[in-house]
CSV table of N, CA and C in Angstrom, one decimal:
chain,number,residue,atom,x,y,z
F,378,MET,N,131.8,266.8,-148.1
F,378,MET,CA,130.9,266.2,-149.1
F,378,MET,C,130.9,267.1,-150.3
F,379,GLY,N,130.6,266.6,-151.5
F,379,GLY,CA,130.5,267.4,-152.7
F,379,GLY,C,129.1,267.5,-153.1
F,380,ILE,N,128.9,268.1,-154.3
F,380,ILE,CA,127.6,268.4,-154.8
F,380,ILE,C,126.8,267.1,-155.1
F,381,ALA,N,127.5,266.1,-155.5
F,381,ALA,CA,126.8,264.8,-155.8
F,381,ALA,C,126.2,264.2,-154.6
F,382,ALA,N,127.0,264.2,-153.5
F,382,ALA,CA,126.5,263.7,-152.2
F,382,ALA,C,125.3,264.5,-151.7
F,383,ASP,N,125.3,265.8,-151.9
F,383,ASP,CA,124.2,266.7,-151.5
F,383,ASP,C,123.0,266.3,-152.3
F,384,ILE,N,123.1,266.2,-153.6
F,384,ILE,CA,122.0,265.8,-154.4
F,384,ILE,C,121.4,264.5,-154.1
F,385,ILE,N,122.2,263.5,-153.8
F,385,ILE,CA,121.8,262.2,-153.3
F,385,ILE,C,121.0,262.3,-152.0
F,386,ILE,N,121.5,263.1,-151.1
F,386,ILE,CA,120.8,263.3,-149.8
F,386,ILE,C,119.5,263.9,-150.0
F,387,ILE,N,119.4,264.9,-150.9
F,387,ILE,CA,118.1,265.5,-151.1
F,387,ILE,C,117.1,264.6,-151.8
F,388,LEU,N,117.6,263.8,-152.8
F,388,LEU,CA,116.7,262.9,-153.5
F,388,LEU,C,116.1,261.8,-152.6
F,389,VAL,N,117.0,261.2,-151.8
F,389,VAL,CA,116.6,260.1,-150.9
F,389,VAL,C,115.7,260.6,-149.8
F,390,ALA,N,116.0,261.8,-149.2
F,390,ALA,CA,115.2,262.3,-148.2
F,390,ALA,C,113.8,262.7,-148.8
F,391,GLY,N,113.8,263.2,-150.0
F,391,GLY,CA,112.5,263.6,-150.6
F,391,GLY,C,111.7,262.3,-150.9
F,392,LEU,N,112.3,261.2,-151.3
F,392,LEU,CA,111.6,260.0,-151.5
F,392,LEU,C,111.0,259.5,-150.2
F,393,ILE,N,111.8,259.5,-149.2
F,393,ILE,CA,111.3,259.0,-147.9
F,393,ILE,C,110.1,259.9,-147.4
F,394,GLY,N,110.3,261.2,-147.5
F,394,GLY,CA,109.3,262.2,-147.1
F,394,GLY,C,108.0,262.0,-147.8
F,395,GLY,N,108.1,261.8,-149.1
F,395,GLY,CA,106.9,261.5,-150.0
F,395,GLY,C,106.2,260.3,-149.6
F,396,LEU,N,107.0,259.2,-149.3
F,396,LEU,CA,106.4,257.9,-148.9
F,396,LEU,C,105.6,258.1,-147.6
F,397,ILE,N,106.3,258.8,-146.7
F,397,ILE,CA,105.6,259.0,-145.3
F,397,ILE,C,104.3,259.8,-145.5
F,398,ALA,N,104.4,260.8,-146.3
F,398,ALA,CA,103.2,261.6,-146.5
F,398,ALA,C,102.1,260.8,-147.2
F,399,GLN,N,102.5,260.0,-148.1
F,399,GLN,CA,101.5,259.1,-148.8
F,399,GLN,C,100.9,258.1,-147.8
F,400,LYS,N,101.7,257.6,-147.0
F,400,LYS,CA,101.1,256.6,-146.0
F,400,LYS,C,100.2,257.3,-145.0
F,401,LEU,N,100.4,258.6,-144.7
F,401,LEU,CA,99.6,259.3,-143.8
F,401,LEU,C,98.4,260.0,-144.5
F,402,LYS,N,98.3,259.7,-145.8
F,402,LYS,CA,97.2,260.2,-146.7
F,402,LYS,C,97.2,261.7,-146.7
F,403,GLN,N,98.4,262.3,-146.8
F,403,GLN,CA,98.6,263.7,-147.0
F,403,GLN,C,99.1,264.0,-148.3
F,404,PRO,N,99.0,265.3,-148.8
F,404,PRO,CA,99.6,265.6,-150.1
F,404,PRO,C,101.1,265.5,-150.0
F,405,LEU,N,101.7,265.1,-151.2
F,405,LEU,CA,103.1,264.9,-151.2
F,405,LEU,C,103.9,266.1,-150.9
F,406,ILE,N,103.4,267.3,-151.3
F,406,ILE,CA,104.1,268.5,-151.1
F,406,ILE,C,104.4,268.8,-149.6
F,407,ILE,N,103.5,268.3,-148.7
F,407,ILE,CA,103.8,268.5,-147.3
F,407,ILE,C,105.0,267.7,-146.9
F,408,GLY,N,105.1,266.5,-147.4
F,408,GLY,CA,106.3,265.7,-147.1
F,408,GLY,C,107.6,266.3,-147.6
F,409,TYR,N,107.5,266.8,-148.9
F,409,TYR,CA,108.6,267.5,-149.5
F,409,TYR,C,109.1,268.7,-148.7
F,410,ILE,N,108.1,269.5,-148.3
F,410,ILE,CA,108.4,270.7,-147.5
F,410,ILE,C,109.1,270.4,-146.2
F,411,LEU,N,108.5,269.4,-145.5
F,411,LEU,CA,109.1,269.0,-144.2
F,411,LEU,C,110.5,268.4,-144.3
F,412,VAL,N,110.7,267.7,-145.4
F,412,VAL,CA,112.0,267.1,-145.6
F,412,VAL,C,113.0,268.2,-146.0
F,413,GLY,N,112.5,269.2,-146.8
F,413,GLY,CA,113.4,270.4,-147.1
F,413,GLY,C,113.8,271.1,-145.9
F,414,ILE,N,112.9,271.2,-144.9
F,414,ILE,CA,113.3,271.9,-143.7
F,414,ILE,C,114.3,271.1,-142.9
F,415,ALA,N,114.1,269.8,-142.8
F,415,ALA,CA,114.9,268.9,-142.1
F,415,ALA,C,116.3,268.7,-142.6
F,416,VAL,N,116.4,268.7,-144.0
F,416,VAL,CA,117.7,268.5,-144.6
F,416,VAL,C,118.4,269.9,-144.9
F,417,GLY,N,117.8,271.0,-144.6
F,417,GLY,CA,118.4,272.3,-144.8
F,417,GLY,C,119.7,272.5,-144.0
F,418,PRO,N,120.4,273.5,-144.4
F,418,PRO,CA,121.7,273.7,-143.8
F,418,PRO,C,121.7,274.3,-142.4
F,419,TYR,N,120.5,274.7,-141.9
F,419,TYR,CA,120.5,275.3,-140.6
F,419,TYR,C,119.9,274.4,-139.5
F,420,THR,N,119.8,273.1,-139.8
F,420,THR,CA,119.3,272.1,-138.9
F,420,THR,C,120.4,271.1,-138.6
F,421,GLY,N,120.2,270.4,-137.5
F,421,GLY,CA,121.2,269.4,-137.1
F,421,GLY,C,121.0,268.1,-137.9
F,422,GLY,N,122.0,267.2,-137.7
F,422,GLY,CA,121.9,265.9,-138.4
F,422,GLY,C,122.5,266.0,-139.8
F,423,VAL,N,122.0,265.1,-140.7
F,423,VAL,CA,122.4,265.1,-142.1
F,423,VAL,C,121.9,266.3,-142.8
F,424,SER,N,122.7,267.1,-143.4
F,424,SER,CA,122.2,268.3,-144.0
F,424,SER,C,123.1,268.6,-145.2
F,425,VAL,N,122.6,269.5,-146.1
F,425,VAL,CA,123.3,269.9,-147.3
F,425,VAL,C,124.4,270.9,-146.9
F,426,THR,N,125.6,270.7,-147.5
F,426,THR,CA,126.7,271.5,-147.1
F,426,THR,C,127.1,272.6,-148.1
F,427,ASN,N,126.8,272.3,-149.4
F,427,ASN,CA,127.2,273.2,-150.5
F,427,ASN,C,125.9,274.0,-150.9
F,428,ILE,N,125.6,275.0,-150.1
F,428,ILE,CA,124.4,275.8,-150.2
F,428,ILE,C,124.3,276.5,-151.6
F,429,HIS,N,125.3,277.2,-152.0
F,429,HIS,CA,125.3,278.0,-153.1
F,429,HIS,C,125.0,277.2,-154.4
F,430,ASP,N,125.7,276.1,-154.5
F,430,ASP,CA,125.5,275.2,-155.7
F,430,ASP,C,124.1,274.7,-155.8
F,431,ILE,N,123.5,274.3,-154.7
F,431,ILE,CA,122.1,273.8,-154.6
F,431,ILE,C,121.1,274.9,-155.0
F,432,GLU,N,121.4,276.2,-154.5
F,432,GLU,CA,120.6,277.3,-154.9
F,432,GLU,C,120.6,277.5,-156.4
F,433,LEU,N,121.8,277.4,-157.0
F,433,LEU,CA,121.9,277.6,-158.5
F,433,LEU,C,121.1,276.5,-159.2
F,434,LEU,N,121.2,275.3,-158.8
F,434,LEU,CA,120.4,274.2,-159.4
F,434,LEU,C,118.9,274.4,-159.2
F,435,SER,N,118.5,274.9,-158.1
F,435,SER,CA,117.1,275.1,-157.9
F,435,SER,C,116.6,276.2,-158.8
F,436,GLU,N,117.4,277.3,-159.0
F,436,GLU,CA,116.9,278.3,-159.9
F,436,GLU,C,116.8,277.8,-161.3
F,437,ILE,N,117.7,277.0,-161.8
F,437,ILE,CA,117.6,276.4,-163.1
F,437,ILE,C,116.4,275.5,-163.2
F,438,GLY,N,116.1,274.7,-162.1
F,438,GLY,CA,114.9,273.9,-162.1
F,438,GLY,C,113.6,274.7,-162.2
F,439,VAL,N,113.6,275.8,-161.5
F,439,VAL,CA,112.4,276.7,-161.6
F,439,VAL,C,112.2,277.3,-163.0
F,440,ALA,N,113.3,277.7,-163.6
F,440,ALA,CA,113.3,278.2,-165.0
F,440,ALA,C,112.8,277.1,-165.9
F,441,LEU,N,113.2,275.9,-165.8
F,441,LEU,CA,112.8,274.8,-166.7
F,441,LEU,C,111.3,274.5,-166.4
F,442,LEU,N,110.9,274.6,-165.2
F,442,LEU,CA,109.5,274.3,-164.9
F,442,LEU,C,108.6,275.4,-165.5
F,443,LEU,N,109.0,276.6,-165.4
F,443,LEU,CA,108.2,277.7,-166.0
F,443,LEU,C,108.2,277.5,-167.6
F,444,PHE,N,109.3,277.1,-168.1
F,444,PHE,CA,109.3,276.9,-169.6
F,444,PHE,C,108.4,275.8,-170.0
F,445,ALA,N,108.4,274.7,-169.3
F,445,ALA,CA,107.5,273.6,-169.6
F,445,ALA,C,106.0,274.0,-169.4
F,446,LEU,N,105.7,274.8,-168.4
F,446,LEU,CA,104.4,275.3,-168.2
F,446,LEU,C,104.0,276.2,-169.4
F,447,GLY,N,104.9,277.0,-169.9
F,447,GLY,CA,104.6,277.8,-171.0
F,447,GLY,C,104.3,277.0,-172.3
F,448,LEU,N,105.0,275.9,-172.4
F,448,LEU,CA,104.7,275.1,-173.6
F,448,LEU,C,103.3,274.4,-173.5
F,449,GLU,N,102.8,274.2,-172.4
F,449,GLU,CA,101.5,273.5,-172.2
F,449,GLU,C,100.4,274.6,-172.3
F,450,PHE,N,100.6,275.8,-172.0
F,450,PHE,CA,99.6,276.9,-172.0
F,450,PHE,C,99.4,277.5,-173.3
F,451,SER,N,98.2,277.5,-173.8
F,451,SER,CA,98.0,278.1,-175.1
F,451,SER,C,96.8,279.1,-175.1
F,452,PHE,N,96.9,280.1,-175.9
F,452,PHE,CA,95.9,281.1,-176.0
F,452,PHE,C,95.0,280.8,-177.2
F,453,PRO,N,93.7,281.0,-177.2
F,453,PRO,CA,92.9,280.9,-178.4
F,453,PRO,C,93.3,281.9,-179.4
F,454,VAL,N,93.4,281.5,-180.6
F,454,VAL,CA,93.7,282.5,-181.7
F,454,VAL,C,92.5,283.3,-182.1
F,455,CYS,N,92.5,284.6,-182.0
F,455,CYS,CA,91.4,285.4,-182.3
F,455,CYS,C,91.7,286.3,-183.4
F,456,PHE,N,91.9,285.8,-184.6
F,456,PHE,CA,92.2,286.7,-185.7
F,456,PHE,C,91.0,286.7,-186.7
């Protein structure tokens, strides 16, 4: 499988995990974490095969998240 198939697996599994967590009235992050463990490369069943590329994409995502957070955060001007 290629990177596109891995991304599709991650997105579909995340959607299913989020829906299950929502039905159980739990925070969505719990569903996402459990799905991340289940779809990880060291578990059986359907898993991600291209680990290095997914790690690179996740680092880019974290950098963009921090950038967006920085845009929303403002200091009061004390001049």
